[in-house]
Coordinates of C-alpha atoms and ligand atoms in Angstrom, one line a residue:
M1 CA 26.0 12.4 -7.6
K2 CA 26.4 15.7 -5.5
T3 CA 24.5 16.7 -2.4
V4 CA 23.5 20.5 -1.4
E5 CA 22.4 20.9 2.2
T6 CA 21.5 25.1 2.1
L7 CA 20.1 27.5 -0.3
A8 CA 22.3 28.5 -1.4
A9 CA 23.6 25.7 -2.8
L10 CA 20.9 24.5 -4.6
R11 CA 19.9 27.9 -6.5
Q12 CA 23.9 27.0 -8.2
A13 CA 23.5 24.2 -9.1
V14 CA 19.6 24.6 -10.8
S15 CA 21.0 27.1 -12.5
A16 CA 24.3 25.9 -13.8
A17 CA 21.8 23.0 -15.2
K18 CA 18.7 25.6 -15.9
A19 CA 21.7 27.5 -17.6
A20 CA 22.6 24.4 -19.8
G21 CA 19.5 24.1 -21.5
K22 CA 17.6 21.1 -18.7
R23 CA 15.1 19.9 -18.0
V24 CA 14.3 19.9 -13.9
G25 CA 13.0 17.3 -12.6
F26 CA 11.9 17.1 -9.0
V27 CA 11.6 14.4 -6.5
P28 CA 10.5 15.5 -3.0
T29 CA 10.4 13.3 -0.2
M30 CA 11.1 12.8 3.8
G31 CA 13.5 10.0 3.0
N32 CA 14.3 6.9 4.2
L33 CA 14.0 5.8 0.3
H34 CA 12.9 2.0 -1.2
E35 CA 11.6 1.1 -4.1
G36 CA 8.1 3.5 -4.1
H37 CA 10.4 6.1 -4.8
M38 CA 13.1 5.2 -6.9
I39 CA 10.1 4.3 -9.6
L40 CA 9.5 8.4 -8.5
V41 CA 12.8 9.3 -10.1
D42 CA 13.1 6.6 -12.8
Q43 CA 10.1 8.8 -14.1
A44 CA 11.6 12.3 -13.1
H45 CA 14.4 10.8 -15.4
R46 CA 12.4 9.9 -18.5
E47 CA 10.2 13.3 -18.0
C48 CA 13.3 14.9 -17.7
D49 CA 17.1 16.5 -18.2
F50 CA 18.3 17.0 -14.7
V51 CA 17.1 14.7 -11.2
V52 CA 17.0 16.4 -8.0
A53 CA 15.8 14.7 -5.3
S54 CA 15.0 16.1 -1.7
I55 CA 15.5 14.7 2.2
F56 CA 13.0 16.5 5.0
V57 CA 11.7 15.5 7.7
N58 CA 9.5 18.2 7.6
P59 CA 7.9 19.0 11.7
L60 CA 5.5 21.1 10.8
Q61 CA 3.3 18.5 8.8
F62 CA 3.4 16.1 12.1
N63 CA 0.9 16.2 14.8
D64 CA 2.8 13.7 17.0
I65 CA 6.0 14.4 18.0
D66 CA 6.0 10.9 19.0
D67 CA 5.9 10.2 15.2
L68 CA 8.5 12.8 14.5
G69 CA 11.4 11.8 16.9
R70 CA 10.5 7.8 15.8
Y71 CA 10.6 8.8 11.0
P72 CA 13.7 6.2 9.9
R73 CA 16.3 7.9 9.2
T74 CA 18.7 6.6 6.7
L75 CA 20.6 9.0 4.9
S76 CA 23.5 7.7 3.6
D77 CA 21.4 4.2 2.5
D78 CA 19.1 7.2 0.7
Q79 CA 22.4 8.9 -1.0
Q80 CA 23.3 5.5 -2.6
H81 CA 19.6 4.3 -3.7
L82 CA 19.6 7.5 -5.4
I83 CA 23.2 7.1 -7.2
N84 CA 22.8 4.0 -8.1
R85 CA 19.3 5.8 -10.0
D86 CA 21.6 8.7 -11.6
C87 CA 19.6 11.0 -9.1
H88 CA 22.0 14.1 -10.2
L89 CA 21.8 16.6 -7.1
L90 CA 20.2 15.8 -3.4
F91 CA 18.6 18.5 -1.4
Y92 CA 19.1 18.3 2.3
P93 CA 18.4 21.3 4.5
S94 CA 18.5 21.3 7.5
V95 CA 15.4 22.5 10.2
D96 CA 17.3 26.1 10.6
E97 CA 17.4 26.0 6.1
M98 CA 14.5 25.6 6.3
Y99 CA 12.7 27.4 9.1
P100 CA 15.1 30.4 10.0
D101 CA 12.6 32.3 11.1
G102 CA 11.1 29.0 13.7
Q103 CA 8.5 27.2 11.6
D104 CA 5.7 29.4 13.9
N105 CA 7.1 32.7 12.2
Q106 CA 6.2 30.9 9.5
S107 CA 4.1 31.5 6.4
K108 CA 2.1 29.1 6.3
V109 CA -0.3 27.5 3.1
A110 CA -3.9 26.2 3.7
V111 CA -5.9 23.9 1.0
P112 CA -9.2 24.2 2.0
V113 CA -11.8 20.7 0.7
V114 CA -9.4 18.4 -0.6
S115 CA -7.2 18.7 2.5
E116 CA -10.6 18.2 5.0
G117 CA -11.5 14.7 6.2
L118 CA -10.5 11.0 5.0
C119 CA -6.7 12.0 5.9
G120 CA -7.0 15.8 7.1
A121 CA -9.6 15.1 9.9
S122 CA -7.0 11.9 11.7
R123 CA -4.0 14.3 11.5
P124 CA -5.0 17.9 12.2
G125 CA -2.6 20.8 10.1
H126 CA -1.1 17.8 8.5
F127 CA -1.9 19.0 4.9
D128 CA -1.1 22.1 6.2
G129 CA 2.0 21.8 6.8
V130 CA 2.5 19.4 3.2
S131 CA 1.4 22.1 1.4
T132 CA 3.7 24.6 2.8
V133 CA 6.8 22.9 2.7
V134 CA 5.7 22.1 -1.1
S135 CA 5.6 25.4 -2.3
K136 CA 8.6 26.2 0.2
L137 CA 10.1 22.7 -2.2
F138 CA 9.2 24.1 -5.1
N139 CA 10.1 27.8 -5.1
M140 CA 13.9 26.7 -4.1
V141 CA 14.5 24.0 -6.5
M142 CA 12.0 25.8 -9.1
P143 CA 11.6 23.0 -11.0
D144 CA 9.1 22.2 -14.3
A145 CA 8.0 19.0 -13.0
A146 CA 7.6 16.7 -9.7
F147 CA 6.4 13.6 -9.1
F148 CA 4.8 12.2 -6.6
G149 CA 4.0 8.7 -5.6
E150 CA 0.0 7.8 -6.3
K151 CA -0.2 5.9 -2.8
D152 CA -0.2 8.9 -0.9
Y153 CA -3.9 10.3 -2.9
Q154 CA -5.4 13.3 -0.8
Q155 CA -1.2 14.3 -0.7
L156 CA -1.8 14.7 -4.6
A157 CA -4.6 16.4 -4.7
V158 CA -4.1 18.1 -2.2
I159 CA -0.4 19.3 -4.4
R160 CA -2.4 19.6 -7.7
K161 CA -5.1 22.1 -6.1
M162 CA -2.4 24.6 -5.0
T163 CA -0.7 24.3 -7.7
K164 CA -3.7 25.0 -9.4
D165 CA -4.8 27.5 -7.1
L166 CA -1.3 29.6 -6.8
N167 CA -0.3 29.1 -10.7
M168 CA 2.8 27.2 -9.7
A169 CA 4.4 27.0 -13.5
L170 CA 5.9 23.3 -13.2
D171 CA 3.5 19.7 -13.9
I172 CA 3.0 18.1 -11.3
V173 CA 3.2 13.8 -12.5
G174 CA 1.5 11.5 -9.9
V175 CA 2.9 8.0 -9.9
T176 CA 1.7 5.0 -9.7
T177 CA 1.9 3.2 -6.5
C178 CA 4.4 -0.3 -6.4
R179 CA 3.3 -2.5 -4.7
E180 CA 4.6 -5.5 -2.5
A181 CA 4.1 -9.7 -4.0
N182 CA 0.8 -9.3 -1.9
G183 CA -0.1 -6.3 -3.0
L184 CA 0.8 -4.3 0.1
A185 CA 2.0 -0.6 -0.8
M186 CA 5.4 0.5 -0.5
S187 CA 5.6 2.8 2.1
S188 CA 8.4 4.2 4.5
R189 CA 5.9 3.1 7.4
N190 CA 6.5 -0.3 6.4
N191 CA 9.0 -0.7 8.3
Y192 CA 6.9 -0.7 11.4
L193 CA 5.6 -4.0 10.4
S194 CA 6.5 -7.6 11.9
A195 CA 6.7 -10.4 9.1
A196 CA 3.7 -11.7 10.5
E197 CA 2.0 -8.2 10.0
R198 CA 4.1 -7.3 6.5
S199 CA 1.7 -10.5 5.0
Q200 CA -1.5 -9.3 6.5
A201 CA -1.5 -6.1 5.7
G202 CA -1.6 -7.3 1.2
H203 CA -5.4 -8.1 2.9
I204 CA -6.0 -3.8 2.1
W205 CA -5.3 -4.1 -1.3
Q206 CA -7.6 -6.9 -1.3
E207 CA -10.0 -6.1 0.2
L208 CA -10.2 -2.7 -2.1
N209 CA -10.5 -4.8 -4.9
L210 CA -13.4 -6.1 -3.7
V211 CA -15.0 -3.3 -3.1
V212 CA -14.2 -2.4 -6.5
D213 CA -15.9 -5.3 -8.2
A214 CA -18.7 -4.5 -6.5
L215 CA -18.1 -1.0 -7.8
K216 CA -18.3 -2.2 -11.2
T217 CA -21.3 -3.6 -11.2
G218 CA -23.2 -0.6 -11.2
N219 CA -24.4 -1.0 -7.7
K220 CA -23.9 2.0 -6.0
N221 CA -24.6 1.2 -1.8
F222 CA -21.1 3.5 -1.2
F223 CA -21.8 2.7 2.0
D224 CA -22.8 -0.9 2.8
F225 CA -19.5 -1.6 0.5
T226 CA -17.5 0.1 3.0
Q227 CA -19.3 -0.7 6.0
Q228 CA -18.7 -4.3 4.7
G229 CA -14.7 -3.4 3.7
K230 CA -13.8 -2.1 7.8
I231 CA -15.3 -5.0 9.1
N232 CA -13.7 -7.3 7.2
L233 CA -9.8 -5.1 8.5
I234 CA -11.1 -6.0 12.2
K235 CA -11.6 -8.9 11.6
Q236 CA -8.2 -9.1 10.5
G237 CA -6.9 -7.3 12.9
F238 CA -6.2 -3.9 12.1
E239 CA -8.5 -0.4 13.2
P240 CA -9.4 1.2 10.4
D241 CA -9.7 4.6 10.7
Y242 CA -12.4 5.8 7.3
F243 CA -13.2 3.6 4.3
E244 CA -14.3 5.2 2.1
I245 CA -15.1 6.6 -1.5
R246 CA -14.8 9.8 -2.9
H247 CA -15.1 12.1 -6.3
A248 CA -11.5 11.2 -8.0
H249 CA -10.8 14.5 -9.0
S250 CA -12.9 17.2 -6.1
L251 CA -12.6 14.1 -2.7
K252 CA -15.9 15.4 -1.9
P253 CA -18.2 12.1 -0.9
A254 CA -19.0 10.2 -4.1
T255 CA -23.4 10.2 -5.5
A256 CA -25.0 7.9 -7.2
S257 CA -24.6 9.6 -10.3
D258 CA -20.0 10.0 -10.2
Q259 CA -18.4 7.8 -12.6
Q260 CA -14.6 8.9 -12.0
L261 CA -14.3 7.8 -8.8
V262 CA -11.4 7.0 -5.7
V263 CA -11.7 3.9 -2.4
L264 CA -9.4 5.0 0.4
V265 CA -8.5 3.1 2.7
A266 CA -6.5 4.0 6.4
A267 CA -6.6 1.4 9.1
L268 CA -3.9 1.2 11.7
L269 CA -1.7 -2.9 11.9
G270 CA 0.5 -3.3 15.2
K271 CA 2.2 0.6 15.2
A272 CA 1.5 1.3 11.3
R273 CA -0.9 3.6 9.5
L274 CA -1.4 2.5 6.7
I275 CA -3.0 4.4 3.4
D276 CA -4.0 2.8 0.2
N277 CA -6.5 3.4 -2.7
I278 CA -7.5 2.4 -6.2
R279 CA -9.1 4.9 -8.7
V280 CA -11.9 3.3 -10.5
D281 CA -12.9 5.0 -13.4
L282 CA -17.7 3.9 -14.0
S283 CA -17.8 5.4 -18.1
A284 CA -15.5 3.0 -19.1
Ligands
LIG1 O1 5.1 12.5 0.9 C1 6.1 12.6 1.4 O2 6.7 11.9 1.5 C2 6.0 14.1 1.8 O3 4.8 14.5 2.4 C3 6.8 15.7 1.6 C4 5.1 16.0 -0.3 C5 8.0 14.5 1.2 C6 6.7 16.3 1.7 O4 7.9 17.1 3.1

């Protein structure tokens, strides 16, 4: 696997792959790679001939400078993971390469409605930072398809809407969340958990499943379910940020007639802010 740090070198490598008739798959990441990222690479291999990953800890999407500073940077381990999964090219740009005119002078992409509420409420500006960097990365890599984990459900919804609204000519592929044995969704932020917290963290998955079971009985008391979920998480030592039932596509608060739902949770446990979700299809 080749690692390139400049846009010029990236364009040269991708152009050569495209000239050879290859379909280019792209896995954007912020590094500290784990199995959850690797299954994105695997899926990219299934659907494409040339797989590009990127590692860029994007300052624009951090609203807390301490959070940005402590975000794990593990380049050589990450490169080894990508080599093990036969990734063809790694794009590893610097902040100057991504934002040559400075972050404040960078044109921004903002995606309305789906960016608002949920993580958008507790992390102001976060999704503008994500949509800006992802649209830049798409324009730099020019992939035929890009792969994102469904754990970051709101992020995936923002990227799908951005791609559609801005007529970007690529496929966005959502990949099922990779979980630990206790149901904990894999995330770079799990590194902030102690061993005890890591086993405790499986309660998020349990609480989500309790709400899904209740929804499947036909009961529409959305507020009661999510309130109970929050109370249960507090009893288990979490500090819930939100526990909500939304329409699966628009992410608007769910109504009694909606059939495509998603149940979403964000909660603090120790130093880690954990997020997770489950899709529910009530028409099935
Ligand atoms: O999900 C992430 O790792 C990041 O938000 C992304 C999509 C790579 C943009 O920086």
